[in-house]
Coordinates of C-alpha atoms in Angstrom, one line a residue:
Chain A
M1 CA 121.4 84.2 102.5
H2 CA 119.8 85.5 100.0
Q3 CA 118.1 88.6 101.8
V4 CA 122.0 89.8 102.5
T5 CA 122.7 89.6 98.7
E6 CA 119.7 91.2 98.2
I7 CA 120.1 94.1 100.5
A8 CA 123.7 94.7 98.9
L9 CA 122.2 94.4 95.1
G10 CA 119.3 96.9 96.0
A11 CA 121.5 99.3 97.5
D12 CA 124.0 99.3 94.1
L13 CA 121.0 99.4 92.2
L14 CA 119.8 102.2 93.9
S15 CA 122.9 104.3 93.6
A16 CA 123.3 103.3 90.6
N17 CA 119.9 104.7 89.1
K18 CA 120.7 108.3 91.6
R19 CA 123.8 108.1 89.5
I20 CA 122.1 108.3 86.1
A21 CA 119.1 110.5 87.2
E22 CA 121.8 113.5 88.2
S23 CA 123.2 112.8 84.8
N24 CA 119.7 113.3 83.0
L25 CA 118.9 116.1 85.1
K26 CA 122.1 117.6 84.4
L27 CA 121.2 117.2 80.4
L28 CA 118.3 118.2 80.8
R29 CA 118.9 121.3 82.5
S30 CA 121.8 122.4 80.2
K31 CA 119.0 122.3 77.1
G32 CA 117.0 124.7 79.3
I33 CA 114.3 121.8 80.1
K34 CA 111.8 122.0 83.2
S35 CA 111.2 118.3 83.7
F36 CA 108.2 116.7 86.0
D37 CA 108.1 113.1 86.7
F38 CA 104.5 112.5 87.3
V39 CA 103.6 109.7 89.8
G40 CA 100.4 108.2 91.1
S41 CA 98.1 105.2 91.4
I42 CA 96.3 103.8 88.3
G43 CA 93.6 106.2 86.7
S44 CA 94.2 109.1 89.0
G45 CA 94.2 111.3 86.0
K46 CA 98.0 111.8 85.2
T47 CA 97.6 111.8 81.8
L48 CA 94.5 113.8 81.5
I49 CA 96.2 116.3 83.7
A50 CA 100.0 116.5 81.9
E51 CA 97.3 116.8 78.5
N52 CA 95.7 119.7 80.0
L53 CA 98.7 121.3 80.4
I54 CA 100.4 120.5 77.1
D55 CA 97.5 122.2 76.1
I56 CA 97.8 125.4 78.2
L57 CA 101.7 125.4 76.9
K58 CA 101.1 125.3 73.9
A59 CA 98.7 128.1 73.1
K60 CA 101.5 130.0 75.4
G61 CA 103.8 129.5 72.4
M62 CA 105.8 126.6 74.8
R63 CA 106.9 123.2 73.4
P64 CA 106.0 120.7 75.7
G65 CA 107.5 116.9 75.1
A66 CA 106.5 113.9 76.8
I67 CA 107.3 110.5 78.1
A68 CA 105.0 107.9 78.4
G69 CA 106.0 105.2 81.2
D70 CA 103.6 101.8 81.2
V71 CA 103.5 97.9 81.8
A72 CA 102.5 97.3 78.3
G73 CA 100.4 99.0 75.5
D74 CA 100.5 102.5 73.9
D75 CA 97.4 104.2 75.3
D76 CA 98.8 107.5 76.7
Y77 CA 101.3 107.6 74.0
R78 CA 98.6 107.5 71.7
R79 CA 97.1 110.4 73.9
F80 CA 100.1 112.6 74.1
S81 CA 100.6 112.0 70.3
S82 CA 97.6 113.4 69.5
H83 CA 98.5 116.8 70.7
G84 CA 101.0 117.0 68.1
I85 CA 104.2 117.1 70.4
P86 CA 107.1 114.8 71.1
V87 CA 106.4 111.2 72.2
V88 CA 108.3 108.4 73.9
N89 CA 106.8 105.5 74.7
L90 CA 108.3 103.5 77.7
N91 CA 107.0 100.2 78.0
T92 CA 108.8 98.3 81.3
G93 CA 107.4 95.1 80.2
K94 CA 107.0 93.5 84.4
E95 CA 108.7 96.4 86.1
C96 CA 106.3 98.6 88.2
H97 CA 108.1 101.9 87.9
L98 CA 110.4 103.9 85.4
D99 CA 114.2 104.1 86.2
A100 CA 116.7 106.5 85.1
H101 CA 118.4 104.2 83.1
L102 CA 114.8 104.1 80.5
V103 CA 114.7 107.7 80.7
D104 CA 118.2 108.5 80.0
H105 CA 117.3 106.1 76.3
A106 CA 114.0 107.8 76.2
L107 CA 115.9 111.3 76.0
E108 CA 118.4 110.0 73.2
E109 CA 115.3 109.5 71.0
L110 CA 114.1 112.6 71.8
P111 CA 114.4 116.1 69.9
L112 CA 115.4 118.2 73.4
D113 CA 116.6 121.0 71.2
K114 CA 112.8 121.7 70.4
I115 CA 111.3 121.2 73.8
D116 CA 111.0 123.8 76.7
V117 CA 109.2 121.2 79.3
L118 CA 109.1 117.4 79.5
F119 CA 106.4 115.3 81.3
I120 CA 107.1 112.3 82.4
E121 CA 104.5 109.8 83.4
N122 CA 105.5 106.5 85.6
V123 CA 104.4 103.6 86.0
G124 CA 100.8 103.5 87.5
N125 CA 101.7 102.5 91.0
L126 CA 102.1 104.8 94.7
V127 CA 104.9 102.1 95.7
C128 CA 107.4 101.1 93.6
P129 CA 108.7 104.3 91.8
G130 CA 109.6 106.0 95.2
D131 CA 113.1 104.2 95.6
F132 CA 113.6 105.7 91.8
P133 CA 114.6 109.6 90.9
L134 CA 114.6 109.9 87.4
G135 CA 116.2 113.2 87.3
T136 CA 113.7 115.5 86.9
D137 CA 113.2 119.3 88.3
K138 CA 110.0 118.2 90.4
R139 CA 108.2 115.0 91.3
V140 CA 104.2 115.1 90.8
V141 CA 102.5 112.6 93.0
I142 CA 98.5 113.0 91.8
I143 CA 95.9 110.7 93.2
S144 CA 92.1 110.8 92.7
V145 CA 89.2 111.1 95.4
T146 CA 88.1 107.6 93.6
E147 CA 90.7 106.0 95.6
G148 CA 89.4 106.9 99.0
D149 CA 90.0 109.0 101.8
D150 CA 93.0 106.2 103.6
M151 CA 95.0 106.8 100.4
V152 CA 97.7 109.0 102.1
R153 CA 98.0 107.0 105.1
K154 CA 98.6 103.8 103.2
H155 CA 101.3 105.2 101.0
P156 CA 103.2 107.9 103.0
L157 CA 106.3 107.5 101.7
I158 CA 105.5 108.7 98.1
F159 CA 103.9 111.8 99.2
A160 CA 106.4 112.5 102.0
M161 CA 109.2 112.1 98.7
S162 CA 107.1 114.2 96.1
D163 CA 107.6 118.2 95.5
V164 CA 103.9 118.7 94.7
I165 CA 100.6 116.7 95.5
V166 CA 97.2 117.1 93.5
I167 CA 94.0 115.3 94.4
N168 CA 92.0 114.9 91.2
K169 CA 88.7 113.8 90.4
I170 CA 87.1 116.3 93.3
D171 CA 84.0 116.6 91.2
L172 CA 83.5 112.9 92.2
A173 CA 83.7 113.5 95.8
S174 CA 80.3 113.3 96.6
A175 CA 79.5 110.1 94.3
V176 CA 82.3 108.4 96.4
D177 CA 81.7 109.8 99.7
V178 CA 84.9 110.8 100.2
D179 CA 85.7 114.3 101.6
P180 CA 88.8 115.7 99.7
Q181 CA 90.0 117.5 102.9
V182 CA 90.9 114.5 105.0
L183 CA 93.4 113.6 102.1
V184 CA 95.1 117.6 102.2
K185 CA 95.0 117.6 105.9
D186 CA 96.7 113.9 105.9
A187 CA 99.1 115.1 102.9
K188 CA 99.9 118.4 104.9
K189 CA 100.7 115.8 107.9
V190 CA 103.5 113.5 105.8
N191 CA 104.7 116.6 103.6
P192 CA 104.5 119.8 104.9
R193 CA 106.7 122.0 102.3
A194 CA 104.8 120.9 99.0
P195 CA 101.8 122.5 97.7
V196 CA 98.4 120.3 97.8
L197 CA 96.1 121.2 95.2
L198 CA 92.8 120.1 94.3
T199 CA 91.7 119.7 90.8
D200 CA 89.1 118.0 88.2
A201 CA 90.9 118.2 85.3
K202 CA 88.2 116.4 83.3
H203 CA 86.2 119.6 83.4
G204 CA 89.4 121.9 83.1
K205 CA 89.7 123.2 86.9
G206 CA 92.3 123.3 89.1
L207 CA 95.1 123.4 86.3
K208 CA 96.3 127.2 86.7
E209 CA 97.3 126.7 90.4
V210 CA 99.0 123.3 89.1
M211 CA 101.3 125.6 86.5
E212 CA 101.9 127.9 89.3
A213 CA 103.0 124.8 91.4
L214 CA 105.5 123.7 89.0
G215 CA 106.6 127.1 88.0
L216 CA 105.6 127.3 84.4
Chain B
M1 CA 126.9 92.5 85.3
H2 CA 124.6 92.8 88.0
Q3 CA 121.7 92.2 85.8
V4 CA 122.8 88.5 85.9
T5 CA 122.9 88.7 89.5
E6 CA 119.5 89.9 89.1
I7 CA 117.8 87.5 87.3
A8 CA 119.3 84.6 89.7
L9 CA 118.3 86.4 92.7
G10 CA 114.7 86.8 91.1
A11 CA 114.2 83.1 90.0
D12 CA 115.6 81.9 93.7
L13 CA 112.9 84.2 95.1
L14 CA 110.4 83.3 93.1
S15 CA 110.6 79.2 93.4
A16 CA 111.2 79.8 97.0
N17 CA 107.9 81.9 97.3
K18 CA 106.0 79.1 95.5
R19 CA 107.2 76.3 97.4
I20 CA 105.9 78.1 100.6
A21 CA 102.4 78.9 99.0
E22 CA 102.0 75.7 98.4
S23 CA 102.7 74.6 101.5
N24 CA 100.3 77.4 102.9
L25 CA 97.3 75.8 100.5
K26 CA 97.9 72.8 101.7
L27 CA 97.4 73.6 105.0
L28 CA 94.3 75.7 104.4
R29 CA 92.8 72.6 102.5
S30 CA 93.3 70.7 105.4
K31 CA 91.7 72.9 107.5
G32 CA 88.7 72.6 105.1
I33 CA 89.0 76.6 104.6
K34 CA 88.4 77.9 101.3
S35 CA 90.9 80.8 100.4
F36 CA 90.9 83.5 98.1
D37 CA 93.8 86.5 97.2
F38 CA 92.2 89.9 96.3
V39 CA 94.3 91.8 94.0
G40 CA 93.7 95.1 92.3
S41 CA 94.4 98.8 92.0
I42 CA 94.6 101.3 95.3
G43 CA 90.6 102.0 96.3
S44 CA 89.1 99.5 93.3
G45 CA 86.7 98.2 96.4
K46 CA 88.7 94.8 97.4
T47 CA 88.0 95.7 101.1
L48 CA 84.3 96.8 100.2
I49 CA 83.4 93.6 98.3
A50 CA 85.4 91.5 100.8
E51 CA 83.5 93.4 103.6
N52 CA 80.2 92.8 101.6
L53 CA 80.8 89.0 101.3
I54 CA 82.0 88.5 105.1
D55 CA 78.4 89.7 105.8
I56 CA 76.4 87.3 103.4
L57 CA 78.5 84.4 104.8
K58 CA 77.9 84.9 108.3
A59 CA 74.4 85.4 108.1
K60 CA 74.8 82.0 106.3
G61 CA 75.7 80.9 109.2
M62 CA 79.5 80.2 107.7
R63 CA 82.8 81.9 109.5
P64 CA 85.0 84.4 107.5
G65 CA 88.3 85.4 108.4
A66 CA 90.6 88.0 106.6
I67 CA 94.0 89.0 106.3
A68 CA 95.1 92.8 105.5
G69 CA 97.6 93.5 103.9
D70 CA 98.9 97.4 102.9
V71 CA 102.2 98.8 102.7
A72 CA 101.4 100.9 105.9
G73 CA 98.5 102.0 108.1
D74 CA 95.6 99.5 109.7
D75 CA 92.5 101.3 107.8
D76 CA 91.8 97.6 106.2
Y77 CA 92.4 95.8 108.9
R78 CA 89.9 98.1 111.6
R79 CA 87.3 97.5 108.7
F80 CA 87.2 93.9 108.6
S81 CA 87.6 93.8 112.5
S82 CA 84.6 95.6 113.1
H83 CA 82.9 92.8 111.3
G84 CA 83.7 90.6 114.4
I85 CA 86.1 88.2 112.4
P86 CA 89.4 87.2 112.9
V87 CA 92.1 89.3 111.3
V88 CA 95.8 90.0 111.3
N89 CA 97.4 93.2 109.8
L90 CA 100.0 92.7 107.3
N91 CA 102.2 96.1 106.5
T92 CA 104.7 95.0 103.9
G93 CA 106.9 98.5 104.7
K94 CA 108.3 99.4 101.5
E95 CA 107.3 96.2 99.6
C96 CA 104.3 96.5 96.7
H97 CA 103.0 93.2 97.5
L98 CA 102.2 90.2 99.6
D99 CA 104.4 87.3 99.6
A100 CA 103.9 83.6 100.7
H101 CA 106.0 83.9 103.6
L102 CA 104.3 86.7 105.1
V103 CA 100.9 85.2 104.5
D104 CA 102.9 81.8 106.0
H105 CA 103.4 83.9 109.3
A106 CA 99.8 85.2 109.2
L107 CA 98.5 82.1 109.1
E108 CA 100.2 81.3 112.6
E109 CA 98.1 83.8 114.0
L110 CA 94.8 83.2 112.7
P111 CA 92.7 80.8 114.5
L112 CA 92.3 78.2 111.5
D113 CA 89.9 75.9 113.3
K114 CA 87.5 78.4 113.4
I115 CA 87.8 79.8 110.0
D116 CA 85.5 78.5 107.0
V117 CA 86.5 80.8 104.2
L118 CA 90.0 83.3 104.3
F119 CA 89.9 86.8 102.4
I120 CA 93.2 88.2 101.7
E121 CA 93.6 91.4 100.6
N122 CA 96.5 91.9 98.6
V123 CA 98.7 95.5 98.1
G124 CA 96.8 97.8 96.3
N125 CA 98.7 96.9 93.2
L126 CA 97.7 95.7 89.8
V127 CA 101.8 94.9 88.6
C128 CA 103.9 93.1 91.7
P129 CA 101.5 90.7 93.0
G130 CA 101.5 88.9 89.7
D131 CA 104.3 87.1 90.4
F132 CA 103.9 86.0 93.8
P133 CA 101.1 83.4 94.2
L134 CA 100.1 83.3 98.2
G135 CA 98.7 79.7 98.3
T136 CA 94.7 80.5 98.0
D137 CA 92.3 78.2 96.2
K138 CA 91.6 81.5 93.7
R139 CA 93.0 84.8 92.9
V140 CA 90.4 87.5 92.4
V141 CA 91.3 90.5 90.3
I142 CA 88.9 93.6 91.3
I143 CA 89.1 96.9 89.3
S144 CA 87.0 99.8 89.1
V145 CA 85.8 101.6 86.2
T146 CA 87.1 105.2 87.1
E147 CA 90.1 103.8 86.5
G148 CA 89.6 104.3 83.0
D149 CA 88.7 101.7 80.3
D150 CA 92.1 100.9 79.3
M151 CA 93.2 99.2 82.5
V152 CA 93.5 95.6 81.0
R153 CA 95.6 96.9 78.2
K154 CA 97.8 98.3 80.4
H155 CA 97.8 95.6 82.9
P156 CA 97.3 92.2 80.7
L157 CA 99.2 89.9 83.2
I158 CA 97.7 90.2 86.7
F159 CA 94.4 89.3 84.4
A160 CA 95.8 86.5 82.8
M161 CA 97.1 85.0 86.3
S162 CA 93.4 85.5 87.8
D163 CA 90.5 83.4 88.1
V164 CA 88.1 85.8 88.4
I165 CA 87.8 89.2 87.2
V166 CA 85.2 91.9 89.0
I167 CA 84.6 95.3 87.5
N168 CA 83.4 97.4 90.4
K169 CA 81.9 101.1 90.7
I170 CA 79.6 100.4 87.7
D171 CA 77.4 103.1 89.3
L172 CA 80.0 105.7 88.1
A173 CA 80.2 104.4 84.9
S174 CA 78.6 107.3 83.0
A175 CA 80.5 110.2 85.6
V176 CA 83.8 108.9 84.5
D177 CA 83.1 108.2 80.8
V178 CA 84.1 104.5 80.9
D179 CA 82.1 101.9 78.8
P180 CA 82.3 99.2 81.3
Q181 CA 81.3 96.6 78.5
V182 CA 85.1 97.7 76.9
L183 CA 87.0 96.6 79.9
V184 CA 84.9 92.6 79.9
K185 CA 86.0 92.3 76.0
D186 CA 89.8 93.4 76.9
A187 CA 89.5 91.0 80.3
K188 CA 88.0 88.2 77.8
K189 CA 90.4 88.4 75.7
V190 CA 93.1 88.4 77.8
N191 CA 91.6 85.5 79.9
P192 CA 89.3 83.7 78.1
R193 CA 88.6 81.3 81.0
A194 CA 87.6 83.7 84.0
P195 CA 84.7 84.8 84.4
V196 CA 84.1 88.5 84.3
L197 CA 81.7 90.0 86.4
L198 CA 80.3 93.2 87.0
T199 CA 79.8 95.3 90.7
D200 CA 78.5 98.0 92.3
A201 CA 79.3 97.1 95.9
K202 CA 79.0 100.2 97.7
H203 CA 75.1 99.4 96.8
G204 CA 75.5 95.7 97.2
K205 CA 74.7 94.8 93.4
G206 CA 76.5 92.0 91.6
L207 CA 77.7 90.1 94.8
K208 CA 75.5 87.0 94.3
E209 CA 77.3 86.6 91.1
V210 CA 80.8 86.6 93.0
M211 CA 79.9 84.3 95.7
E212 CA 78.7 81.9 93.0
A213 CA 81.7 82.6 91.1
L214 CA 83.8 81.5 94.2
G215 CA 81.9 78.3 94.9
L216 CA 80.9 80.1 98.2

């Protein structure tokens, strides 16, 4: 019985999310803001890669902004804030993903006329964010080699639904006995249209290619 | 409007899960099986730690079994099977956690009379499994230092709701600039009653302490 209810409710929630996502994207584009949804598992390097891109953008005279999504805490919010940019902290409480409605409220708090590029860092999770587009130009999925070479096979959907795929921490590949090319091959199989990029964000490697893939 | 529906439905699902979990645990105990729910983020080392414990148990003449939970694929199932033990593969499709009902069905497929210790590996996720007890003696949360030193602060609930906390991959701590003691301190703050153990499963370190914490 409640399975039927659940499906109906799910469809309702998803279509409502889609409508709000479209409205978010329209607002962002009307302000000339390029926007990106960074998804990926916990500790894959989403924050560090965004921080690196923020520094590069600032050096070019551009004005980045960020939304830091997490279940709890303000660790990422504080990291973004330290770059002197506008940031909103979004704590989901118990939810395992951001949704368009939460982002809608965060956009109300951001000075959109003073932002050129917006990074939205989703909750660290490779499953839940898949169904909830936020209303960004591109979705970027970031994983790290330390998660194992079976990562794409275990979570094909989020890779299929992303526009750019980043495999981070390649400096640790040999320490964890993972061949990044296995991940690259699996990713290309699941999503032939998305560029697959290798980065070592800790040492600033591969970020130029990420900038290009994002059209920045 | 649909928020209310969601809450009512959620409560119904959670109480149904709790009932089935209690029935699972009763069944397992009636068969003299000690059971453990391994939760943790992707690539934290859940499978490898379970594999190590399986080998130790087999060397002691005990009979381990496993349930491998994943969104997709059979990588972990094949890893467990290679140890010559009974294993059931549970693919959740799009769900970000196992639940008691799925485990109930998996138990029907396992030769319970030939198992002394059952390891249930949950989907790699630090958020979703929290609300869904499966019906095991203990829940064990496993994270790795490569996920960053803010992991406990970002996901306090799952640590508060676990019986044993394992921090793995401590051999990589200096490579990723993470002090394991920060994680230990945060974990003890969130959950003063659970033992917090440091492991390097790849090199077989700290497993004796895990065995003891599980009462094995």
